[in-house]
CSV table of C-alpha atoms in Angstrom, one decimal:
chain,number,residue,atom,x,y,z
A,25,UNK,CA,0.0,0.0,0.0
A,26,UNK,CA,1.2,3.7,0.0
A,27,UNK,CA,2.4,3.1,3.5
A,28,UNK,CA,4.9,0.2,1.9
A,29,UNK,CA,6.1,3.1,-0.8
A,30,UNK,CA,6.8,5.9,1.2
A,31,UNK,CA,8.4,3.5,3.7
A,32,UNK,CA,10.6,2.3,0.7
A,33,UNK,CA,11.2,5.9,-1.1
A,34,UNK,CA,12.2,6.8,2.4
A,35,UNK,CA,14.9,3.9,2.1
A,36,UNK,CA,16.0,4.4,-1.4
A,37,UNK,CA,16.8,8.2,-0.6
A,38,UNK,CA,18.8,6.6,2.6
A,39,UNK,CA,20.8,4.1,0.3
A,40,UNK,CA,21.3,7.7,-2.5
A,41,UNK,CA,23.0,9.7,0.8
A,42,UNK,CA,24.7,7.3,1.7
A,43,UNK,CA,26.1,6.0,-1.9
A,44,UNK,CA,27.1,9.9,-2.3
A,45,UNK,CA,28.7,10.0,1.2
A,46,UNK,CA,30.7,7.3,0.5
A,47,UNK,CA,31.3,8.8,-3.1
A,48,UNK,CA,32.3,12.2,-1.0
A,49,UNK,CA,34.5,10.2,0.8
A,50,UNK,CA,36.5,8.9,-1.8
A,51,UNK,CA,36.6,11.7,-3.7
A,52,UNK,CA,38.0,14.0,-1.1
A,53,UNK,CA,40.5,11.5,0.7
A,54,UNK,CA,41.9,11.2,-2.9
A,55,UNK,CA,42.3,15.3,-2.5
A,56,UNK,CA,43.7,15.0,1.2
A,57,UNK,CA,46.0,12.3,0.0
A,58,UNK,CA,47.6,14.4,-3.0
A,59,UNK,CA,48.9,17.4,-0.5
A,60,UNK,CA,49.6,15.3,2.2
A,61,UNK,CA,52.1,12.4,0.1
A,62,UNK,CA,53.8,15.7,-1.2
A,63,UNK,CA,54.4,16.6,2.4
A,64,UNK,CA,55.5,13.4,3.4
A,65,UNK,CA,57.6,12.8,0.4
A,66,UNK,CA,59.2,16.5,-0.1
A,67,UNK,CA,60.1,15.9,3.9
A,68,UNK,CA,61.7,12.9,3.3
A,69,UNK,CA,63.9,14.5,0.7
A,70,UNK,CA,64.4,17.6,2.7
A,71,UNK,CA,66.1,15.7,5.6
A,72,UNK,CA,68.4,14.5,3.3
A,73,UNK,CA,72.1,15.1,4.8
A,74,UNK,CA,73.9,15.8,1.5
A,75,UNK,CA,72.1,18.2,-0.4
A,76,UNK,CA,72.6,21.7,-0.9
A,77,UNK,CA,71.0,24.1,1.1
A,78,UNK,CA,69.2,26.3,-2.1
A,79,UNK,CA,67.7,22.5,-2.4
A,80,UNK,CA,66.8,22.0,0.7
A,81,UNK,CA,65.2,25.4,0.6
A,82,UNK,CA,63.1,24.7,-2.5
A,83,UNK,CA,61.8,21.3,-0.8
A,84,UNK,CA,60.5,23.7,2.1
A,85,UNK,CA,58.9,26.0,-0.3
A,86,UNK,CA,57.1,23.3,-2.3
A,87,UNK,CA,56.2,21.7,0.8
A,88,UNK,CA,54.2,24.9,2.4
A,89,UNK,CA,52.5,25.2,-0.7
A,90,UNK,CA,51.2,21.8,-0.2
A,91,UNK,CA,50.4,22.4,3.6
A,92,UNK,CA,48.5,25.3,2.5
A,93,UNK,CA,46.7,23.5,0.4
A,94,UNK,CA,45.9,20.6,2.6
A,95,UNK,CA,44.9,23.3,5.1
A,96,UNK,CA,42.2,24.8,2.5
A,97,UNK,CA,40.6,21.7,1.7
A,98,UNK,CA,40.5,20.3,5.5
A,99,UNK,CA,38.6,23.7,5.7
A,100,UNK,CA,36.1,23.1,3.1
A,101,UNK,CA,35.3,20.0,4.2
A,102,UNK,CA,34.4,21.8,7.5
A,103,UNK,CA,32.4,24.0,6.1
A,104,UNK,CA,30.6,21.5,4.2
A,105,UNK,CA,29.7,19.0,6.9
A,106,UNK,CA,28.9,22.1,9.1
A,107,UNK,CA,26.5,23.2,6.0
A,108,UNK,CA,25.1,19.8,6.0
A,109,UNK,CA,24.8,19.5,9.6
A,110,UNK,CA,22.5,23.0,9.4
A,111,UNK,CA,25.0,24.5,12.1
A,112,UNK,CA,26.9,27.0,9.7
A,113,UNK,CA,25.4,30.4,10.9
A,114,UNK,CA,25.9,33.7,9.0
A,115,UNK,CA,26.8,37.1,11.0
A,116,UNK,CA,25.2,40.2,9.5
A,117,UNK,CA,27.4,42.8,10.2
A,118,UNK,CA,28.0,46.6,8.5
A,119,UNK,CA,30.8,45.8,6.1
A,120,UNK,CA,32.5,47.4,3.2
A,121,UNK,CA,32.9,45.7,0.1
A,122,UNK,CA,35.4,47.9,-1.4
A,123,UNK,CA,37.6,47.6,1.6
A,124,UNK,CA,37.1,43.9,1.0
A,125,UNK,CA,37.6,43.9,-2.8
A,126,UNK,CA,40.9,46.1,-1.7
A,127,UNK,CA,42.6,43.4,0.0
A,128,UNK,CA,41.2,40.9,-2.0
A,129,UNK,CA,43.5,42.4,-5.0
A,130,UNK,CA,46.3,43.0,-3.0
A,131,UNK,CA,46.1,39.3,-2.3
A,132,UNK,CA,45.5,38.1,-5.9
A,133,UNK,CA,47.5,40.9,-8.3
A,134,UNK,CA,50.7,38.9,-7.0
A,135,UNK,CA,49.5,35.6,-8.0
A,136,UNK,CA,48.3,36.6,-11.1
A,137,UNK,CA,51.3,38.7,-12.0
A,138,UNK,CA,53.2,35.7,-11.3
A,139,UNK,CA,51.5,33.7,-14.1
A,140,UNK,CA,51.7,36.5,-16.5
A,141,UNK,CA,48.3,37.4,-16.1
A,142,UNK,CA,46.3,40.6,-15.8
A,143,UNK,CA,43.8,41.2,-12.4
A,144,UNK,CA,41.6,44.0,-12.9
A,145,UNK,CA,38.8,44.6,-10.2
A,146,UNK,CA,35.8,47.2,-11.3
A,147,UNK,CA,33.4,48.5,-9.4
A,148,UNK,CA,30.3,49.5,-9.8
A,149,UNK,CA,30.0,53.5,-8.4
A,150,UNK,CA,26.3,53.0,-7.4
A,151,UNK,CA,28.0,50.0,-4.7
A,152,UNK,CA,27.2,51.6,-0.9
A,153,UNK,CA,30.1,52.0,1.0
A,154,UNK,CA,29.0,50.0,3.8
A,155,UNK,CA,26.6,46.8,3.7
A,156,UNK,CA,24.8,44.6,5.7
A,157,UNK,CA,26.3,40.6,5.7
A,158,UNK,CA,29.1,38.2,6.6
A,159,UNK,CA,31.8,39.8,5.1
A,160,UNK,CA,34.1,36.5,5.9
A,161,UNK,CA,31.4,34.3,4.0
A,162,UNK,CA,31.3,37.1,0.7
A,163,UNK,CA,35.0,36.9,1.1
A,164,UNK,CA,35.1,33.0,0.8
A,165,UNK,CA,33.1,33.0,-2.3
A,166,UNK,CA,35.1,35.7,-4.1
A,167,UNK,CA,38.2,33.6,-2.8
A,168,UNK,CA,36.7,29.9,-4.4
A,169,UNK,CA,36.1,31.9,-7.6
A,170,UNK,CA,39.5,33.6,-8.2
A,171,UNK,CA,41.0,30.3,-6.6
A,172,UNK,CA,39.6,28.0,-10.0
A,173,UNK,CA,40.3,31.1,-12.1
A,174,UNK,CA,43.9,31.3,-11.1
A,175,UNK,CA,44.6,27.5,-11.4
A,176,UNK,CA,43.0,27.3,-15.0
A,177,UNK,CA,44.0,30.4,-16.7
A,178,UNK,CA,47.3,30.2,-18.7
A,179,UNK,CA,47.0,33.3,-21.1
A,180,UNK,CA,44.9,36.8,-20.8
A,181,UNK,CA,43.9,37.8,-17.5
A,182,UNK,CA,40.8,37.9,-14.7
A,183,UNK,CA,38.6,40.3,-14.2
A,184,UNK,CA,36.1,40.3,-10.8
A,185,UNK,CA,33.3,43.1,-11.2
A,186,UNK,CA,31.1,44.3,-8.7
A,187,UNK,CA,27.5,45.5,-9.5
A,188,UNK,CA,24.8,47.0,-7.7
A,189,UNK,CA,21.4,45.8,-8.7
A,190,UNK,CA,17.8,46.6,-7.7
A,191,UNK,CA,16.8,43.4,-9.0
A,192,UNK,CA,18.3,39.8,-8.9
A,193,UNK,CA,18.6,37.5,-12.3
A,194,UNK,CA,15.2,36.1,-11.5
A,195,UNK,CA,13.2,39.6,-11.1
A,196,UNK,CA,12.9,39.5,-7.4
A,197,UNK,CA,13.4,43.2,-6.4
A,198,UNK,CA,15.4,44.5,-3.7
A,199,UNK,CA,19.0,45.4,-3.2
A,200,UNK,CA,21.2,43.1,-4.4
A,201,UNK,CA,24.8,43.1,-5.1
A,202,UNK,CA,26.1,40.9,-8.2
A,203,UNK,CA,29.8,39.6,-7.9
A,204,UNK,CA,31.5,38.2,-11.1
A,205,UNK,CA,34.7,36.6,-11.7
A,206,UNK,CA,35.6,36.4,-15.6
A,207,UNK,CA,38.8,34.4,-17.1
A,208,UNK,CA,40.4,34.2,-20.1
A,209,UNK,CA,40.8,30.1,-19.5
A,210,UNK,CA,39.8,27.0,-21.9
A,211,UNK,CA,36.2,27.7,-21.1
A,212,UNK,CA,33.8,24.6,-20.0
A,213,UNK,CA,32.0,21.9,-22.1
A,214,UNK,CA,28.5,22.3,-22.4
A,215,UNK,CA,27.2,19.2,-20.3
A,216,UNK,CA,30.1,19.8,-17.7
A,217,UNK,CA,28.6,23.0,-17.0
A,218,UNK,CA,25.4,21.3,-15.6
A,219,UNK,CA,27.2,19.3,-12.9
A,220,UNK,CA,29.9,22.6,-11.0
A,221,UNK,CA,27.8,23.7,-8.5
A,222,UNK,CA,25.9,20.5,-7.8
A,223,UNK,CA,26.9,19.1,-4.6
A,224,UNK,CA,29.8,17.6,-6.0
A,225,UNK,CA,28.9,14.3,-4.7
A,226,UNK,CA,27.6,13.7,-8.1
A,227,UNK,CA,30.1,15.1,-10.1
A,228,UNK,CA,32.3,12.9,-11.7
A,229,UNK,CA,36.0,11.3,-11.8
A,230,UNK,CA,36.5,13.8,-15.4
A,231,UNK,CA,35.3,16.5,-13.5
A,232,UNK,CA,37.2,16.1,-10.7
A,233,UNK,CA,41.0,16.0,-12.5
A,234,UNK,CA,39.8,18.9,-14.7
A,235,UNK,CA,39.0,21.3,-12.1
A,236,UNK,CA,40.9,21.1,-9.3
A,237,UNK,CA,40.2,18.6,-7.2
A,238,UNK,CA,36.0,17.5,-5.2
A,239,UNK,CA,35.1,20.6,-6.9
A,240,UNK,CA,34.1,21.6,-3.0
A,241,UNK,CA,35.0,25.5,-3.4
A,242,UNK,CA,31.9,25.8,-6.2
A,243,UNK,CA,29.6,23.4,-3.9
A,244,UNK,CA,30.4,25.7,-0.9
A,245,UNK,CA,30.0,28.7,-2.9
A,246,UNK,CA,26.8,27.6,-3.8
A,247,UNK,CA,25.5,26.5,-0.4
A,248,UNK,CA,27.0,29.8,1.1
A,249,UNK,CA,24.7,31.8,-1.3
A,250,UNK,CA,21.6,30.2,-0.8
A,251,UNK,CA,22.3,30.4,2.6
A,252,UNK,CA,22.4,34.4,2.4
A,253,UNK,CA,19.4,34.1,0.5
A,254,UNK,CA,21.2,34.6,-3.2
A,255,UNK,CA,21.9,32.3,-5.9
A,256,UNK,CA,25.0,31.1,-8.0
A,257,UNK,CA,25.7,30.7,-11.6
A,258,UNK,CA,28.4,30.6,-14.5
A,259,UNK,CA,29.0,31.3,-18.3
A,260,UNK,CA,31.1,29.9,-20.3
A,261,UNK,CA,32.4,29.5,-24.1
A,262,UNK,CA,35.0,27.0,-24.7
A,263,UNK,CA,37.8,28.8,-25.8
A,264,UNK,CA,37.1,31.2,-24.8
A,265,UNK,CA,37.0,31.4,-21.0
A,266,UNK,CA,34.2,31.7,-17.8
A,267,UNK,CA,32.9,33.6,-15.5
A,268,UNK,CA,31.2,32.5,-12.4
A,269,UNK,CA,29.2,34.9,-10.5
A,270,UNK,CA,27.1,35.1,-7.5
A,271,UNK,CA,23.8,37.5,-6.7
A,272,UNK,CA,23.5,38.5,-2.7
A,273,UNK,CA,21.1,40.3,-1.4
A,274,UNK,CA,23.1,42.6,1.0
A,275,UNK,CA,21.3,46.0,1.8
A,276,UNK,CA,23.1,49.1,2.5
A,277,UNK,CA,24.2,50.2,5.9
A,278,UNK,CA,25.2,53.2,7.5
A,279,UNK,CA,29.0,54.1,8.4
A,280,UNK,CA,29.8,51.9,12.0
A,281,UNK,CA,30.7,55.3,14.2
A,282,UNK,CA,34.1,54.4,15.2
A,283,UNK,CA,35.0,53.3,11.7
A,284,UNK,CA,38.7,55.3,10.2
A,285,UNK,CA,39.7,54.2,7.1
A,286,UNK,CA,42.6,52.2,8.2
A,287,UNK,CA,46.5,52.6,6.8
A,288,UNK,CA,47.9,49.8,5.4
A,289,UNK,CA,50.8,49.6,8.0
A,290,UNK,CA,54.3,48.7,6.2
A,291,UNK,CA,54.9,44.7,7.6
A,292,UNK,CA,57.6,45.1,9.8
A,293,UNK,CA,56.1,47.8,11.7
A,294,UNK,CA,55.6,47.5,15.1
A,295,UNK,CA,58.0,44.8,16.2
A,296,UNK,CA,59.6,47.3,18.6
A,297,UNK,CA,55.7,48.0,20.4
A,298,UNK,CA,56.0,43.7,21.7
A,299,UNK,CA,60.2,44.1,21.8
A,300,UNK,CA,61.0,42.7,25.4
A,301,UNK,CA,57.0,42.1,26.1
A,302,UNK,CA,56.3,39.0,28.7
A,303,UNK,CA,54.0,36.6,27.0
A,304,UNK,CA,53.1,33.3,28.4
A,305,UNK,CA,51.9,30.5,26.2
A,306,UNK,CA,49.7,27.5,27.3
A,307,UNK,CA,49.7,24.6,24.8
A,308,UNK,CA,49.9,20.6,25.5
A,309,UNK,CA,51.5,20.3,21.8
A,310,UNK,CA,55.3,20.3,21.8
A,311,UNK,CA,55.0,21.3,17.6
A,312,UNK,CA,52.6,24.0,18.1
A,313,UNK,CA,54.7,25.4,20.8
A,314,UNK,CA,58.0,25.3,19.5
A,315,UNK,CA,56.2,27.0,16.6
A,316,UNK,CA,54.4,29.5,18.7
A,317,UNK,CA,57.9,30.3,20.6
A,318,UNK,CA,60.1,30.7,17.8
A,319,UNK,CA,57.7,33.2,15.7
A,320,UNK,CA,57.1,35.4,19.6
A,321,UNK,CA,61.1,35.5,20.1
A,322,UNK,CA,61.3,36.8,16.6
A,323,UNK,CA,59.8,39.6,17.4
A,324,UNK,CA,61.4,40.3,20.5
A,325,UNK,CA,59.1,38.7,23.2
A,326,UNK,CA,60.1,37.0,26.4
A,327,UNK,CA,58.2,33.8,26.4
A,328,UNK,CA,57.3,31.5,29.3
A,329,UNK,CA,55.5,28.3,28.5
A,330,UNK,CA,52.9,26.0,30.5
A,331,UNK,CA,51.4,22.7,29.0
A,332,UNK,CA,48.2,23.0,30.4
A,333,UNK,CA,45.6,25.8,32.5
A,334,UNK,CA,47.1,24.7,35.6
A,335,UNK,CA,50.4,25.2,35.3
A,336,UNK,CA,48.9,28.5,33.5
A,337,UNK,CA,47.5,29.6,36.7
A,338,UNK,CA,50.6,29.0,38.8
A,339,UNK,CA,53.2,30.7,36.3
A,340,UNK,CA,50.6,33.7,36.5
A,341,UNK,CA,50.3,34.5,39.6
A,342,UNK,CA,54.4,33.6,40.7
A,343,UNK,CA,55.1,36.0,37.6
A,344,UNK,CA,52.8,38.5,39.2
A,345,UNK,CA,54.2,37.8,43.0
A,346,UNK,CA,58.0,38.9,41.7
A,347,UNK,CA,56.9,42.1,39.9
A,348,UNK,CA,57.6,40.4,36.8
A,349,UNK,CA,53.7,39.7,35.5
A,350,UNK,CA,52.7,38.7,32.5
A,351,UNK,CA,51.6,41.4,29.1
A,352,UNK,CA,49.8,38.7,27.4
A,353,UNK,CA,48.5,34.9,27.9
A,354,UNK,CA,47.7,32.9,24.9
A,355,UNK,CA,45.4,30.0,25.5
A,356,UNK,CA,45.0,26.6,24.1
A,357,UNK,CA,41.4,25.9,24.5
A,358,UNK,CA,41.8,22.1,24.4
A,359,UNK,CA,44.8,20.8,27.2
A,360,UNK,CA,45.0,18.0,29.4
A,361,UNK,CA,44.2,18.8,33.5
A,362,UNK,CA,42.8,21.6,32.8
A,363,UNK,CA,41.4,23.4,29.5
A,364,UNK,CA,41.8,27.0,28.7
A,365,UNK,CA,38.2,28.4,29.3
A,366,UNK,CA,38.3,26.6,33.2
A,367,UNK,CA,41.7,28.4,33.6
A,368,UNK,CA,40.5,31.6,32.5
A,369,UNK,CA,37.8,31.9,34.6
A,370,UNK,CA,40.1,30.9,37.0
A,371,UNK,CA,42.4,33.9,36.3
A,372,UNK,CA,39.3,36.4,35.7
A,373,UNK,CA,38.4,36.1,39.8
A,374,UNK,CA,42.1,37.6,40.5
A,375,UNK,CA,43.1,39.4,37.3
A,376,UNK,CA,41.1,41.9,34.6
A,377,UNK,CA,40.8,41.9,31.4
A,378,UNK,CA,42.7,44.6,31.3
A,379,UNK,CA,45.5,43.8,33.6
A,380,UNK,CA,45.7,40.2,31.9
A,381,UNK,CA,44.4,40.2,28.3
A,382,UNK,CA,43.5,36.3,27.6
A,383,UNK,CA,43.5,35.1,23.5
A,384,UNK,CA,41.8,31.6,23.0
A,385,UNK,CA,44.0,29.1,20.6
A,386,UNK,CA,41.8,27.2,19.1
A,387,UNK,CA,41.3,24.1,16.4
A,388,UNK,CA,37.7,24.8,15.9
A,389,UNK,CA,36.0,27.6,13.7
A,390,UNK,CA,32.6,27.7,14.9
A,391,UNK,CA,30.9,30.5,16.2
A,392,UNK,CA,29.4,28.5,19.2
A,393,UNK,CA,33.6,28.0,20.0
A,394,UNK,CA,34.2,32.2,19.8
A,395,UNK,CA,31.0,32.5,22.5
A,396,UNK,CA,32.5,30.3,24.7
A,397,UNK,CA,36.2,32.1,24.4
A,398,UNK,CA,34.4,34.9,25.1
A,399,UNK,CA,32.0,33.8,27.8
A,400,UNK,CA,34.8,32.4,29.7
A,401,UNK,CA,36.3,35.9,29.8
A,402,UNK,CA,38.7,35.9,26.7
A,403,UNK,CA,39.6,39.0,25.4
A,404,UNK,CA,40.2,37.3,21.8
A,405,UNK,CA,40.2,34.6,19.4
A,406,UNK,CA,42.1,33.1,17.1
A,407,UNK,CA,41.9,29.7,15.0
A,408,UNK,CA,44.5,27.2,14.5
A,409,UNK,CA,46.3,27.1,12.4
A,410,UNK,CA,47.9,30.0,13.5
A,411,UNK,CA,47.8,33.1,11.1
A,412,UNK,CA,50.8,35.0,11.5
A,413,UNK,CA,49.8,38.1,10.6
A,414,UNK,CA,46.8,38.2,12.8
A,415,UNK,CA,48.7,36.7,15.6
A,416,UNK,CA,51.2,39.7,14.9
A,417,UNK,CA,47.8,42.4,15.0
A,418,UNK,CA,46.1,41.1,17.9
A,419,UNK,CA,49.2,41.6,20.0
A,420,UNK,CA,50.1,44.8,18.7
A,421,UNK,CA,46.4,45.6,19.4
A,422,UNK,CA,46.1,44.1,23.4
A,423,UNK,CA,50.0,44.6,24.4
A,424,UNK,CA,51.6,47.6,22.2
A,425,UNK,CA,49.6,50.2,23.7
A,426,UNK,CA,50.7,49.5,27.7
């Protein structure tokens, strides 16, 4: 009876999911494997006690390119099962786009140049200066887009354009901002076209070796879209190249008050505001720390090290009892005895925020995780693997004022 059928559509659709997880699967240990045998293998030849040091120095340099790209996929993946798992939520925040776009082509100009491409960026004048939406998530989808541009491009150049609409592609009206990112690249077959943005479950092996990998960027620049509420979609002529562009709805905003256009600050600025700062760092892995130390001592810092909140706590408050305390703590989030948000709270009852700024060190993007950090009585966040430039701002930021 009807019963029997839905009961059996019900278990088809289970057998599909799980046929196209196990498909995923596949498909993207296939990806994780690729980075990951270059850094085993580039390693092994990098140990290597007779070789010169120019080689040995190339081996390093191939093999970062490969962590990085390991890193970005392991991302992805994140983002997809988070996506899947409904927990992926948006901020809506004032933002600016051109601010974003700026950096964005200070990022990208280099890598294009380096091919012997062009990188234009245009904007549309009618774009508001500020809008409402996740800038990070906008950010991510302009990234995926130049990302597949840059790898497939050999001749010409890329263009990403910026448009402010007052209707999307399908007529709905309101105000809508439509990012496009043309290439001058091989262009796309026909029936291929059908299959980028599906979830790329279904795409297929072909697929896969042609672009780059799962094709997760375009799947998570699709989901990210229809999450905000916009929509996804590409051209393309073989031969002539593609663009891939994306329509959000994100509304002007007013100016934030405290907002001053910021100066780029020349890198290398500001290592004297942490030389000879106390920093303390609380991490149970000897890699991450030895890491973590070397890249504070460049820049001048006396470090201490604990390998979990308790010993934290005690190398705290002895600083503090000799006159010595600590500028700065940063704090794994995940250690043996005791974790960082327990050892913070901890520290809170006896030291300020002020007195004893706290930065969480974390493994774990979510936005749930940065609530905690904060609820704990953090003073800041920051996600594993370390980024060393942001590592380098939020110091200058909580130490290089005292």
């Amino acid at each position: 009876g009807p019963l029997l059928a839905a009961g059996q559509q019900a278990e088809t659709e289970r057998t599909m999911r799980r046929r196209d997880g196990s498909t995923f699967l596949a498909n993207t240990s296939h990806e994780i494997r690729t980075p990951l045998n270059g850094l085993l293998g580039l390693g092994r030849l990098a140990q290597q006690p007779d070789i010169s040091e120019e080689q040995r120095r190339d081996y390093l340099n191939q093999m970062m390119d490969s962590a990085e790209s390991l890193s970005g996929l392991i991302s992805d993946i994140l983002d997809l099962s988070k996506i899947e798992a409904g927990r992926l939520t948006l901020e809506t925040q004032p933002f600016s786009l051109r601010e974003l776009l700026a950096s964005i082509r200070l990022a990208y100009l280099t890598l294009a140049q380096a091919r012997g491409l062009t990188f234009a960026v245009e904007i549309d004048p009618a774009l508001p200066a500020w809008l409402f939406g996740d800038p990070l998530r906008t950010r991510q989808i302009l990234s995926n887009y130049l990302t597949n541009a840059l790898k497939f491009t050999s001749q010409g150049g890329i263009t990403v354009s910026v448009k402010a609409l007052s209707e999307n592609a399908n007529g709905s009206v309101g105000e809508w901002v439509h990012i496009e990112v043309s290439d001058t690249g091989p262009g796309i077959a026909p029936e291929q076209q059908k299959r980028l943005f599906q979830p790329f479950t279904q795409a297929d092996e072909s697929t896969t070796r042609r672009f780059g990998g799962t094709g997760l960027g375009l799947s998570i620049c699709r989901e990210l879209a229809m999450l905000m509420g916009g929509d996804v979609g590409m051209r393309s002529v073989p031969g002539e190249g593609s663009s891939f562009w994306a329509e959000l709805p994100l509304p002007a905003a007013p100016a934030p008050m405290a907002h001053q256009p910021r100066e780029p600050r020349p890198h290398g600025a500001g290592h004297e505001a942490l030389h000879g700062r106390r920093v303390l760092i609380a991490e149970d892995h000897p890699v991450n720390m030895l890491i973590a130390v070397a890249q504070l001592e460049q820049w001048g810092m006396e470090v201490a090290q604990a390998s979990d909140g308790r010993q934290a706590i005690e190398a705290v408050h002895a600083a503090a009892s000799v006159g010595k305390p600590f500028d700065i703590l940063l704090m794994d989030v995940q250690m043996p005895v005791m974790g960082g948000h327990d050892a913070t709270r901890e520290l809170r009852k006896h030291f300020s925020a002020e007195e004893l700024p706290i930065v969480a060190l974390t493994a774990a993007a979510l936005i749930s995780e940065r609530n905690d950090a904060f609820a704990a009585g953090m003073n800041d966040f920051l996600t594993k693997p370390i980024d060393t430039p942001k590592l380098h701002q939020t110091l200058l930021r909580l130490v290089g004022k005292r």
